[in-house]
Tab-separated table of C-alpha atoms (C1' of nucleotides) in Angstrom:
chain	number	residue	atom	x	y	z
G	6	UNK	CA	-0.010	-0.021	-0.044
G	7	UNK	CA	1.761	3.076	-1.193
G	8	UNK	CA	1.170	6.473	-0.338
G	9	UNK	CA	-0.303	6.874	-3.842
G	10	UNK	CA	-2.589	4.167	-3.670
G	11	UNK	CA	-3.698	5.759	-0.418
G	12	UNK	CA	-4.530	9.236	-2.063
G	13	UNK	CA	-6.460	7.207	-4.652
G	14	UNK	CA	-8.896	5.651	-2.198
G	15	UNK	CA	-9.675	9.244	-0.929
G	16	UNK	CA	-10.161	10.856	-4.553
G	17	UNK	CA	-12.517	7.433	-5.333
G	18	UNK	CA	-14.676	8.754	-2.435
G	19	UNK	CA	-14.660	12.533	-3.217
G	20	UNK	CA	-12.441	13.391	-0.322
G	21	UNK	CA	-9.935	15.683	-0.168
G	22	UNK	CA	-6.449	14.753	0.489
G	23	UNK	CA	-5.514	16.600	3.369
G	24	UNK	CA	-1.909	15.070	5.449
G	25	UNK	CA	-3.968	14.236	8.319
G	26	UNK	CA	-6.286	11.993	6.359
G	27	UNK	CA	-3.005	10.285	4.679
G	28	UNK	CA	-1.483	9.708	8.066
G	29	UNK	CA	-4.730	8.241	9.759
G	30	UNK	CA	-5.052	6.010	6.745
G	31	UNK	CA	-1.371	4.749	6.716
G	32	UNK	CA	-1.418	4.220	10.228
G	33	UNK	CA	-4.624	2.007	10.054
G	34	UNK	CA	-2.773	0.234	7.452
G	35	UNK	CA	0.623	-0.320	9.087
G	36	UNK	CA	-0.973	-0.964	12.660
G	37	UNK	CA	-1.958	-4.512	12.607
G	38	UNK	CA	-4.511	-6.083	15.681
G	39	UNK	CA	-7.150	-3.545	14.535
G	40	UNK	CA	-6.023	-0.159	16.196
G	41	UNK	CA	-7.705	2.185	18.704
G	42	UNK	CA	-8.125	5.694	18.188
G	43	UNK	CA	-5.181	5.840	20.674
G	44	UNK	CA	-2.969	3.384	18.833
G	45	UNK	CA	-3.368	5.573	15.951
G	46	UNK	CA	-2.664	8.803	17.623
G	47	UNK	CA	0.343	7.361	19.091
G	48	UNK	CA	1.802	6.370	15.813
G	49	UNK	CA	0.825	9.396	13.974
G	50	UNK	CA	2.143	11.385	16.458
G	51	UNK	CA	5.970	10.159	15.481
G	52	UNK	CA	5.583	11.925	12.224
G	53	UNK	CA	2.996	14.827	12.654
G	54	UNK	CA	3.341	16.006	16.337
G	55	UNK	CA	0.639	18.551	15.817
G	56	UNK	CA	-2.260	16.365	15.014
G	57	UNK	CA	-5.302	17.379	17.293
G	58	UNK	CA	-6.878	14.266	19.161
G	59	UNK	CA	-10.548	15.635	17.900
G	60	UNK	CA	-9.369	15.453	14.095
G	61	UNK	CA	-8.292	12.204	14.231
G	62	UNK	CA	-11.797	11.108	15.762
G	63	UNK	CA	-13.696	13.395	13.433
G	64	UNK	CA	-11.384	11.912	10.529
G	65	UNK	CA	-11.984	8.053	11.333
G	66	UNK	CA	-15.791	9.021	11.362
G	67	UNK	CA	-15.320	10.243	7.886
G	68	UNK	CA	-13.311	7.431	6.712
G	69	UNK	CA	-16.203	5.006	8.070
G	70	UNK	CA	-19.138	6.671	6.424
G	71	UNK	CA	-16.992	6.568	3.217
G	72	UNK	CA	-16.444	2.779	3.829
G	73	UNK	CA	-12.593	3.265	3.758
G	74	UNK	CA	-12.962	1.560	7.353
G	75	UNK	CA	-14.609	-0.265	9.598
G	76	UNK	CA	-15.325	-0.269	13.343
G	77	UNK	CA	-14.853	-3.352	15.432
G	78	UNK	CA	-16.615	-3.755	18.409
G	79	UNK	CA	-15.687	-5.825	21.274
G	80	UNK	CA	-16.690	-6.231	25.008
G	81	UNK	CA	-14.568	-3.207	26.496
G	82	UNK	CA	-15.705	0.109	25.587
G	83	UNK	CA	-13.039	1.057	23.324
G	84	UNK	CA	-13.972	1.445	19.483
G	85	UNK	CA	-11.433	-0.590	17.488
G	86	UNK	CA	-11.068	0.010	13.588
G	87	UNK	CA	-10.244	-2.274	10.647
G	88	UNK	CA	-8.684	-1.235	7.230
G	89	UNK	CA	-9.718	-4.105	5.685
G	90	UNK	CA	-12.906	-4.052	3.572
G	91	UNK	CA	-13.129	-7.583	2.167
G	92	UNK	CA	-15.440	-9.939	3.801
G	93	UNK	CA	-14.159	-11.402	6.685
G	94	UNK	CA	-14.481	-12.370	10.170
G	95	UNK	CA	-13.157	-12.090	13.383
G	96	UNK	CA	-11.501	-14.698	16.113
G	97	UNK	CA	-11.725	-12.188	19.660
G	98	UNK	CA	-9.642	-13.233	22.040
G	99	UNK	CA	-11.121	-12.576	25.350
G	100	UNK	CA	-8.248	-13.273	27.352
G	101	UNK	CA	-5.903	-10.993	25.235
G	102	UNK	CA	-8.066	-8.547	23.712
G	103	UNK	CA	-6.419	-9.959	20.647
G	104	UNK	CA	-8.601	-9.901	17.108
G	105	UNK	CA	-7.373	-12.027	14.210
G	106	UNK	CA	-8.917	-11.512	11.043
G	107	UNK	CA	-10.509	-14.662	9.547
G	108	UNK	CA	-11.267	-14.969	5.913
G	109	UNK	CA	-13.463	-17.708	4.959
G	110	UNK	CA	-14.858	-17.827	1.682
G	111	UNK	CA	-16.373	-21.197	1.826
G	112	UNK	CA	-18.245	-20.235	5.002
G	113	UNK	CA	-19.161	-16.850	3.190
G	114	UNK	CA	-21.148	-18.890	0.627
G	115	UNK	CA	-22.442	-21.148	2.934
G	116	UNK	CA	-24.190	-18.145	4.992
G	117	UNK	CA	-25.092	-16.399	1.720
G	118	UNK	CA	-26.953	-19.626	0.672
G	119	UNK	CA	-28.551	-20.433	3.821
G	120	UNK	CA	-29.839	-16.481	4.050
G	121	UNK	CA	-30.971	-17.071	0.495
G	122	UNK	CA	-33.175	-19.750	1.207
G	123	UNK	CA	-34.220	-18.956	4.924
G	124	UNK	CA	-35.754	-15.404	4.052
G	125	UNK	CA	-35.751	-13.089	7.133
G	126	UNK	CA	-39.210	-11.175	7.113
G	127	UNK	CA	-39.148	-7.704	7.179
G	128	UNK	CA	-35.366	-7.495	7.446
G	129	UNK	CA	-32.699	-6.617	4.667
G	130	UNK	CA	-29.388	-7.792	5.596
G	131	UNK	CA	-26.542	-6.175	4.473
G	132	UNK	CA	-23.540	-7.377	6.175
G	133	UNK	CA	-23.243	-10.615	8.042
G	134	UNK	CA	-20.197	-10.203	10.929
G	135	UNK	CA	-19.577	-13.610	12.598
G	136	UNK	CA	-18.099	-13.312	15.931
G	137	UNK	CA	-15.836	-16.016	17.090
G	138	UNK	CA	-15.266	-15.676	20.818
G	139	UNK	CA	-12.451	-17.844	22.749
G	140	UNK	CA	-8.884	-18.145	23.223
G	141	UNK	CA	-5.648	-18.838	21.177
G	142	UNK	CA	-4.057	-22.036	22.903
G	143	UNK	CA	-0.557	-21.038	22.253
G	144	UNK	CA	0.986	-17.961	21.544
H	9	UNK	CA	-39.985	-15.386	35.529
H	10	UNK	CA	-40.906	-14.917	38.704
H	11	UNK	CA	-39.409	-13.198	41.744
H	12	UNK	CA	-38.129	-16.681	43.249
H	13	UNK	CA	-36.846	-17.879	39.762
H	14	UNK	CA	-34.796	-14.729	39.673
H	15	UNK	CA	-33.637	-15.508	43.515
H	16	UNK	CA	-32.444	-18.963	42.254
H	17	UNK	CA	-30.501	-18.070	39.445
H	18	UNK	CA	-28.533	-15.986	41.803
H	19	UNK	CA	-28.210	-18.201	44.653
H	20	UNK	CA	-27.130	-21.128	41.567
H	21	UNK	CA	-23.833	-18.903	41.379
H	22	UNK	CA	-23.073	-18.189	44.638
H	23	UNK	CA	-24.023	-14.742	44.908
H	24	UNK	CA	-25.913	-13.078	47.408
H	25	UNK	CA	-29.263	-12.215	47.270
H	26	UNK	CA	-29.385	-8.513	47.415
H	27	UNK	CA	-32.665	-6.327	46.412
H	28	UNK	CA	-30.251	-4.261	44.450
H	29	UNK	CA	-29.268	-7.572	42.228
H	30	UNK	CA	-32.659	-8.489	42.651
H	31	UNK	CA	-34.034	-5.631	41.096
H	32	UNK	CA	-31.402	-5.286	37.984
H	33	UNK	CA	-32.194	-8.931	36.884
H	34	UNK	CA	-35.873	-7.950	36.837
H	35	UNK	CA	-34.899	-4.855	35.055
H	36	UNK	CA	-33.297	-6.745	32.570
H	37	UNK	CA	-35.712	-9.667	31.976
H	38	UNK	CA	-38.547	-6.970	31.679
H	39	UNK	CA	-36.800	-4.726	29.344
H	40	UNK	CA	-36.886	-5.689	25.850
H	41	UNK	CA	-34.694	-4.510	23.240
H	42	UNK	CA	-31.681	-5.354	25.001
H	43	UNK	CA	-31.366	-2.271	27.650
H	44	UNK	CA	-28.405	0.018	28.117
H	45	UNK	CA	-27.524	0.298	31.514
H	46	UNK	CA	-29.032	3.783	31.593
H	47	UNK	CA	-32.501	2.129	30.468
H	48	UNK	CA	-31.965	-0.215	33.569
H	49	UNK	CA	-31.033	2.723	35.696
H	50	UNK	CA	-34.466	4.530	34.778
H	51	UNK	CA	-36.363	1.539	34.997
H	52	UNK	CA	-35.299	0.521	38.616
H	53	UNK	CA	-35.461	4.245	39.785
H	54	UNK	CA	-39.217	4.105	39.934
H	55	UNK	CA	-39.134	1.238	42.613
H	56	UNK	CA	-35.704	1.670	44.356
H	57	UNK	CA	-34.975	5.527	44.025
H	58	UNK	CA	-31.910	4.820	46.298
H	59	UNK	CA	-30.164	2.958	44.149
H	60	UNK	CA	-26.531	4.087	43.212
H	61	UNK	CA	-25.483	4.664	39.391
H	62	UNK	CA	-22.061	2.825	40.513
H	63	UNK	CA	-23.535	-0.059	41.959
H	64	UNK	CA	-25.718	-0.923	38.797
H	65	UNK	CA	-22.711	-0.700	36.545
H	66	UNK	CA	-20.881	-3.245	39.078
H	67	UNK	CA	-23.977	-5.273	39.794
H	68	UNK	CA	-23.810	-5.506	35.737
H	69	UNK	CA	-20.299	-6.350	35.765
H	70	UNK	CA	-20.799	-9.364	38.211
H	71	UNK	CA	-23.696	-10.746	36.286
H	72	UNK	CA	-21.950	-10.964	33.247
H	73	UNK	CA	-18.617	-12.592	34.727
H	74	UNK	CA	-21.242	-14.979	36.487
H	75	UNK	CA	-22.996	-15.984	33.106
H	76	UNK	CA	-26.466	-14.840	34.203
H	77	UNK	CA	-26.695	-11.885	31.295
H	78	UNK	CA	-24.227	-11.001	28.325
H	79	UNK	CA	-22.843	-7.637	27.151
H	80	UNK	CA	-24.232	-6.557	23.738
H	81	UNK	CA	-21.999	-4.393	21.404
H	82	UNK	CA	-23.095	-2.162	18.584
H	83	UNK	CA	-21.125	0.332	16.737
H	84	UNK	CA	-22.559	2.616	19.488
H	85	UNK	CA	-20.388	3.039	22.227
H	86	UNK	CA	-22.669	2.471	24.763
H	87	UNK	CA	-23.117	-1.288	26.018
H	88	UNK	CA	-26.306	-3.103	26.002
H	89	UNK	CA	-26.848	-6.336	28.098
H	90	UNK	CA	-29.062	-9.289	27.130
H	91	UNK	CA	-30.748	-11.321	29.600
H	92	UNK	CA	-31.212	-14.427	27.504
H	93	UNK	CA	-28.407	-16.860	27.785
H	94	UNK	CA	-29.330	-19.581	25.501
H	95	UNK	CA	-27.856	-19.513	22.149
H	96	UNK	CA	-29.020	-17.126	19.582
H	97	UNK	CA	-27.796	-14.384	17.407
H	98	UNK	CA	-29.138	-10.755	16.310
H	99	UNK	CA	-30.594	-8.702	13.867
H	100	UNK	CA	-28.997	-5.141	14.322
H	101	UNK	CA	-31.089	-2.710	12.688
H	102	UNK	CA	-28.691	0.090	11.948
H	103	UNK	CA	-30.953	2.833	11.284
H	104	UNK	CA	-32.969	2.511	14.413
H	105	UNK	CA	-30.106	0.785	16.759
H	106	UNK	CA	-33.095	-1.734	17.423
H	107	UNK	CA	-31.401	-5.382	18.139
H	108	UNK	CA	-33.771	-8.071	17.569
H	109	UNK	CA	-32.862	-11.492	18.575
H	110	UNK	CA	-32.659	-14.218	16.176
H	111	UNK	CA	-32.882	-18.124	17.277
H	112	UNK	CA	-32.037	-20.575	14.842
H	113	UNK	CA	-31.091	-23.645	15.840
H	114	UNK	CA	-30.851	-25.075	12.311
H	115	UNK	CA	-28.179	-22.507	11.764
H	116	UNK	CA	-26.679	-23.171	15.185
H	117	UNK	CA	-26.301	-26.903	13.856
H	118	UNK	CA	-24.902	-26.250	10.310
H	119	UNK	CA	-22.482	-23.802	12.212
H	120	UNK	CA	-21.418	-26.194	14.636
H	121	UNK	CA	-20.434	-28.849	12.251
H	122	UNK	CA	-18.851	-26.602	9.960
H	123	UNK	CA	-16.317	-25.460	12.646
H	124	UNK	CA	-16.083	-29.240	13.300
H	125	UNK	CA	-14.497	-30.314	10.409
H	126	UNK	CA	-12.448	-26.847	9.817
H	127	UNK	CA	-10.478	-26.992	13.234
H	128	UNK	CA	-9.298	-23.582	13.610
H	129	UNK	CA	-5.474	-23.905	14.679
H	130	UNK	CA	-4.570	-22.865	17.592
H	131	UNK	CA	-7.858	-21.019	18.562
H	132	UNK	CA	-10.466	-22.664	20.986
H	133	UNK	CA	-14.246	-21.088	19.973
H	134	UNK	CA	-16.075	-20.668	22.945
H	135	UNK	CA	-19.242	-18.717	21.282
H	136	UNK	CA	-20.070	-18.138	18.324
H	137	UNK	CA	-22.334	-14.493	17.640
H	138	UNK	CA	-23.596	-14.104	14.217
H	139	UNK	CA	-24.468	-9.999	13.807
H	140	UNK	CA	-26.893	-9.517	11.244
H	141	UNK	CA	-26.430	-5.948	9.844
H	142	UNK	CA	-29.145	-4.260	8.011
H	143	UNK	CA	-32.427	-2.400	8.173
H	144	UNK	CA	-36.139	-3.680	9.059
H	145	UNK	CA	-38.304	-3.346	5.802
H	146	UNK	CA	-41.557	-1.575	6.929
H	147	UNK	CA	-42.753	0.037	9.971
T	5	DC	C1'	-28.362	-12.765	67.191
T	6	DA	C1'	-23.370	-11.437	66.400
T	7	DG	C1'	-19.222	-11.351	63.165
T	8	DT	C1'	-17.274	-10.592	58.915
T	9	DA	C1'	-16.694	-10.076	54.482
T	10	DA	C1'	-19.061	-8.613	50.626
T	11	DT	C1'	-21.624	-5.103	48.700
T	12	DT	C1'	-23.700	-0.678	48.293
T	13	DG	C1'	-24.129	4.312	48.569
T	14	DA	C1'	-22.444	9.094	47.146
T	15	DG	C1'	-20.219	11.202	44.651
T	16	DA	C1'	-15.366	12.597	42.703
T	17	DA	C1'	-12.425	10.853	39.068
T	18	DT	C1'	-11.492	9.151	34.762
T	19	DC	C1'	-11.206	8.300	29.918
T	20	DA	C1'	-13.076	8.120	25.165
T	21	DT	C1'	-15.270	10.485	22.468
T	22	DT	C1'	-17.511	15.179	20.835
T	23	DC	C1'	-18.265	19.819	20.262
T	24	DT	C1'	-17.374	24.687	19.845
T	25	DC	C1'	-14.984	28.025	17.525
T	26	DT	C1'	-11.074	30.138	15.234
T	27	DT	C1'	-7.672	29.286	12.188
T	28	DT	C1'	-5.837	26.787	8.279
T	29	DT	C1'	-5.867	24.542	3.780
T	30	DA	C1'	-7.407	21.983	-0.579
T	31	DG	C1'	-9.058	22.146	-4.967
T	32	DG	C1'	-11.487	24.945	-8.084
T	33	DA	C1'	-11.798	28.983	-10.890
T	34	DA	C1'	-10.094	32.719	-13.086
U	1	DT	C1'	-0.038	30.840	-10.481
U	2	DT	C1'	-2.973	33.142	-7.305
U	3	DC	C1'	-7.634	33.811	-5.781
U	4	DC	C1'	-11.692	32.359	-3.284
U	5	DT	C1'	-14.303	29.377	-0.488
U	6	DA	C1'	-16.198	25.625	1.634
U	7	DA	C1'	-14.119	22.039	4.113
U	8	DA	C1'	-11.171	20.302	7.174
U	9	DA	C1'	-7.884	20.919	11.591
U	10	DG	C1'	-6.321	23.067	15.849
U	11	DA	C1'	-7.010	23.791	20.518
U	12	DG	C1'	-8.846	22.637	24.185
U	13	DA	C1'	-13.315	22.747	26.907
U	14	DA	C1'	-17.070	19.755	27.425
U	15	DT	C1'	-19.973	15.586	27.689
U	16	DG	C1'	-21.081	11.505	28.910
U	17	DA	C1'	-20.229	6.351	30.279
U	18	DT	C1'	-18.187	4.065	32.994
U	19	DT	C1'	-14.926	3.333	37.014
U	20	DC	C1'	-12.706	4.353	41.502
U	21	DT	C1'	-12.982	5.515	46.298
U	22	DC	C1'	-13.731	4.799	50.948
U	23	DA	C1'	-17.178	4.982	54.670
U	24	DA	C1'	-21.828	2.654	56.056
U	25	DT	C1'	-24.720	-0.870	55.482
U	26	DT	C1'	-26.251	-5.936	54.992
U	27	DA	C1'	-26.299	-10.705	53.862
U	28	DC	C1'	-25.276	-14.988	54.991
U	29	DT	C1'	-22.435	-18.177	58.486
U	30	DG	C1'	-22.118	-20.399	62.705
DNA sequence: CAGTAATTGAGAATCATTCTCTTTTAGGAA
DNA sequence: TTCCTAAAAGAGAATGATTCTCAATTACTG
């Protein structure tokens, strides 16, 4: 993911390209494990000492609205963010709060077929998120 | 769900039976739509004008730890609570924040079988929660 | 019914997030 | 390129959910 790639993503959505938005997107792509706003701020401060906390939250909101990133919720009351927009699920470790991406095309197809047959009356599904809660055995 | 039923649940878990815990559990069972702590406090204040906010949060934490209730997360940063412990999923309406329970034994079996075969290396699944995000058509 | 550890109340403290308002800036137009 | 304007960012106060502290109260044990 180059700087130009990131810039293109913003332009595609009709968003102005600002250094702050570039830096925040770059941070989300670099930081693994679904960073919190705080993680992102810490990361960015190295290169942009003057970025305001409020700006980070504002930009994150804009990026979510424009579907460049996703919010990820856990049972902790801190929001986390995910830069991967392809369909995937999450393995959530309740002990360590680690969230691992879980891509499973076969499962997605299975679920899609299942819900095509079993129509949910009055509800239009837009996204199916499977949260697999558990613990990582080994390290 | 009678008062005695609720009391039994507390005793089963080895928890002391206090009026506050009784009232909070009763509130969660009565309030539909996965109440927030605030919803619960409002509900309880009618009968228990002196209950402290902090107590409600503390009790909610204890009830979650003891598996009498579950936390439910949405993209809003307010925690919601669920008194139904049987396996079920959620239809989450992104427009109205309504959360409807979705019980589907067939789906649970399908998922269970699927993950029995497809072993996830290094991860022990304890709970599978499907969040179906979308919108309710009518109403 | 007394003793004790657990629980609660009251309110301050914390911490993530939002808001307000002023200043700055990106990007289109001249 | 330079100008213009709406959009974005900065600074820091405000908000609001949740947690913490500590003294007073209470549920259960014996």
